[in-house]
Coordinates of C-alpha atoms in Angstrom, one line a residue:
M1 CA 8.3 -0.3 7.3
P2 CA 8.6 -3.4 5.9
L3 CA 5.4 -5.5 4.5
H4 CA 4.5 -8.3 6.9
V5 CA 4.2 -10.5 4.1
P6 CA 2.0 -13.8 5.1
P7 CA 2.9 -16.9 5.1
A8 CA 0.6 -19.1 2.9
P9 CA -0.2 -22.6 3.9
A10 CA 2.0 -25.0 3.4
P11 CA 0.5 -27.0 0.8
A12 CA -0.2 -24.2 -1.1
L13 CA 3.9 -23.6 -1.5
R14 CA 4.6 -27.6 -1.7
S15 CA 1.9 -27.7 -4.8
V16 CA 4.2 -25.2 -6.6
L17 CA 7.5 -26.4 -5.9
T18 CA 6.1 -29.8 -7.3
A19 CA 5.2 -28.2 -10.4
L20 CA 8.1 -26.3 -10.5
G21 CA 10.0 -29.3 -10.0
S22 CA 8.3 -31.4 -12.4
P23 CA 8.4 -30.5 -16.0
T24 CA 7.0 -33.6 -17.7
A25 CA 3.5 -32.8 -15.7
V26 CA 3.6 -29.1 -16.6
R27 CA 5.3 -28.9 -19.6
E28 CA 2.0 -27.3 -21.3
A29 CA 1.5 -25.1 -17.8
R30 CA 4.9 -23.3 -18.0
T31 CA 5.0 -19.9 -19.9
P32 CA 8.0 -19.1 -22.2
S33 CA 9.8 -17.1 -19.5
L34 CA 9.8 -20.3 -17.7
R35 CA 10.9 -22.2 -20.1
A36 CA 13.9 -20.3 -21.3
A37 CA 15.0 -19.2 -17.6
Q38 CA 18.7 -19.9 -16.6
G39 CA 19.2 -21.2 -13.1
P40 CA 16.7 -22.4 -10.9
A41 CA 13.4 -20.8 -10.1
T42 CA 11.9 -20.2 -6.5
P43 CA 8.5 -18.7 -5.6
E44 CA 8.4 -16.0 -3.6
L45 CA 6.2 -13.2 -1.9
P46 CA 3.3 -15.5 -1.3
L47 CA 0.1 -13.4 -1.4
P48 CA -3.3 -14.3 -0.9
V49 CA -5.8 -13.6 -3.7
Y50 CA -9.2 -12.2 -3.1
V51 CA -12.0 -11.7 -5.2
L52 CA -14.6 -8.8 -5.0
D53 CA -17.8 -11.0 -6.9
R54 CA -20.2 -7.6 -6.4
I55 CA -20.1 -4.2 -5.7
T56 CA -23.6 -3.1 -4.9
A57 CA -24.6 0.8 -4.5
Q58 CA -24.2 0.4 -1.0
G59 CA -20.4 -1.0 -1.1
L60 CA -18.5 -4.1 -1.2
S61 CA -20.7 -7.1 -0.9
A62 CA -18.3 -9.3 -0.4
T63 CA -14.9 -11.2 -0.9
R64 CA -13.9 -14.2 -1.2
L65 CA -10.1 -15.8 -0.6
A66 CA -9.7 -17.5 -4.4
G67 CA -6.2 -18.6 -3.9
W68 CA -2.4 -17.8 -3.1
R69 CA 0.0 -16.6 -5.6
F70 CA 3.5 -16.5 -5.3
L71 CA 5.8 -14.6 -7.9
I72 CA 8.3 -17.1 -9.5
R73 CA 11.8 -15.2 -8.9
C74 CA 14.8 -16.6 -11.4
G75 CA 17.9 -14.5 -11.1
D76 CA 17.6 -10.8 -9.7
R77 CA 13.6 -10.4 -11.0
A78 CA 10.4 -12.3 -10.9
V79 CA 10.0 -14.2 -14.6
A80 CA 6.1 -15.5 -14.1
A81 CA 3.6 -16.5 -11.1
A82 CA 2.2 -19.5 -10.0
D83 CA -1.5 -19.1 -8.6
T84 CA -2.9 -22.1 -6.1
M85 CA -6.5 -22.9 -5.4
L86 CA -8.4 -24.5 -2.5
T87 CA -9.6 -28.0 -3.8
P88 CA -12.3 -30.7 -1.9
D89 CA -8.4 -31.8 -0.8
G90 CA -6.6 -29.2 0.2
W91 CA -4.7 -26.5 -1.4
A92 CA -3.2 -27.2 -5.0
F93 CA -1.5 -26.0 -7.9
S94 CA -3.4 -24.3 -10.5
H95 CA -1.0 -22.6 -13.0
F96 CA 1.8 -20.7 -14.0
F97 CA 1.4 -17.2 -15.9
E98 CA 3.5 -14.2 -17.2
G99 CA 2.6 -10.8 -18.2
P100 CA 2.2 -6.9 -17.1
Y101 CA 0.9 -7.9 -13.6
I102 CA 4.1 -9.7 -12.5
A103 CA 6.1 -6.5 -12.9
S104 CA 3.0 -4.3 -11.8
T105 CA 3.0 -6.2 -8.3
E106 CA 6.7 -5.8 -7.9
R107 CA 6.7 -2.0 -8.6
A108 CA 3.6 -1.5 -5.9
L109 CA 5.4 -3.8 -3.5
Q110 CA 8.4 -1.6 -3.5
Q111 CA 5.8 1.6 -3.4
A112 CA 4.7 0.3 -0.5
E113 CA 7.6 -0.7 1.6
A114 CA 8.4 2.9 1.4
L115 CA 5.5 3.4 3.4
Q116 CA 5.3 5.0 7.3
Q117 CA 2.5 2.4 8.1
P118 CA 3.2 -1.7 8.1
Y119 CA 0.4 -3.0 6.0
Q120 CA -0.2 -6.7 5.4
P121 CA 0.3 -7.4 1.1
R122 CA -3.2 -8.9 -0.6
L123 CA -4.4 -9.0 -3.8
L124 CA -7.6 -8.0 -4.7
S125 CA -9.3 -8.8 -8.1
V126 CA -12.0 -6.9 -9.2
P127 CA -13.6 -9.1 -12.3
G128 CA -16.2 -6.7 -13.5
L129 CA -13.7 -4.1 -13.9
Y130 CA -10.9 -6.4 -15.1
M131 CA -9.0 -4.5 -12.2
L132 CA -6.7 -6.3 -9.9
T133 CA -5.1 -4.2 -6.9
L134 CA -2.8 -4.6 -4.2
W135 CA -4.6 -4.4 -1.4
L136 CA -2.6 -3.1 1.8
H137 CA -4.1 -4.8 4.6
G138 CA -3.9 -2.1 8.1
D139 CA -4.2 -5.3 10.7
V140 CA -1.0 -7.0 10.2
A141 CA -1.7 -9.6 12.8
A142 CA -4.9 -10.2 10.7
D143 CA -5.4 -13.7 9.1
P144 CA -4.5 -13.5 5.6
G145 CA -7.3 -15.8 4.7
E146 CA -9.7 -13.6 6.1
G147 CA -11.5 -10.5 6.1
H148 CA -12.4 -7.3 3.7
P149 CA -11.1 -4.3 2.7
A150 CA -12.0 -1.6 5.6
A151 CA -12.3 1.8 5.1
T152 CA -8.9 2.6 6.3
D153 CA -6.8 -0.1 3.8
L154 CA -4.9 0.6 0.7
L155 CA -5.6 -0.2 -2.8
V156 CA -3.3 0.3 -5.6
P157 CA -4.4 -0.6 -8.8
L158 CA -2.2 -2.8 -10.8
A159 CA -1.3 -1.9 -14.5
P160 CA -3.4 -2.0 -16.8
A161 CA -5.5 -0.6 -14.9
P162 CA -9.5 0.6 -16.2
P163 CA -9.9 3.6 -17.9
G164 CA -9.6 6.7 -15.8
I165 CA -8.0 4.8 -12.7
S166 CA -4.3 5.7 -12.2
A167 CA -2.3 3.1 -11.9
H168 CA 0.5 2.6 -8.7
R169 CA -1.4 5.4 -7.0
P170 CA -2.5 4.4 -3.5
H171 CA -5.9 5.0 -2.8
R172 CA -8.0 4.8 0.7
V173 CA -10.7 1.9 0.3
A174 CA -13.1 4.8 1.3
E175 CA -12.4 6.9 -1.5
L176 CA -11.7 4.3 -4.4
L177 CA -15.4 2.2 -3.5
P178 CA -17.2 5.0 -4.9
V179 CA -15.5 5.2 -7.9
L180 CA -15.2 1.7 -8.4
T181 CA -19.1 1.1 -7.4
H182 CA -20.0 4.6 -10.1
R183 CA -18.2 1.9 -13.0
A184 CA -19.3 -1.4 -11.4
T185 CA -22.9 0.0 -11.1
P186 CA -25.3 -1.2 -14.6
I187 CA -26.9 2.1 -15.7
K188 CA -30.6 2.1 -17.0
L189 CA -31.2 2.8 -20.4
L190 CA -34.3 4.4 -21.5
G191 CA -37.0 1.8 -22.4
S192 CA -34.8 -1.1 -21.0
P193 CA -36.9 -3.3 -18.4
A194 CA -36.5 -2.2 -14.9

């Protein structure tokens, strides 16, 4: 089933297009791959980026929309990504970056395309574990700017994943959450303050 990629807010897309078209404005922000790119660079596959701020013993505490990420394609592959963020004036370009999450995101999206059930792709960052996942939300008609993972949604850890968590292996939220909860819960040491 094809993924139902939600449209990004128009101001977020415009801010990325402006940054891509303005080498003097973002010279320091460009990545080596973008500086060396031959031909046009185009933003594709907009994904809302959510952050899981805390994981409690009871499960997910809250997720929040932190921005939109666009894969930047030059020719036949993504060479970088561009993040946007919400400011008091609306959506604005944040930064370009490259690294292992670019190829890992593309791979996870290709894997998701082969699944039988339709999903709305999102990204879920778990800063406490230095982890990024492709979040496959089962409600394809949902507002991409709202919500948190349902028990039946899938999370696909992107590489590099934390030790002991397999990258590119889809997990139901209900299955992966106990692992994340255990990993993120501080262990009290003997003699430490309560």
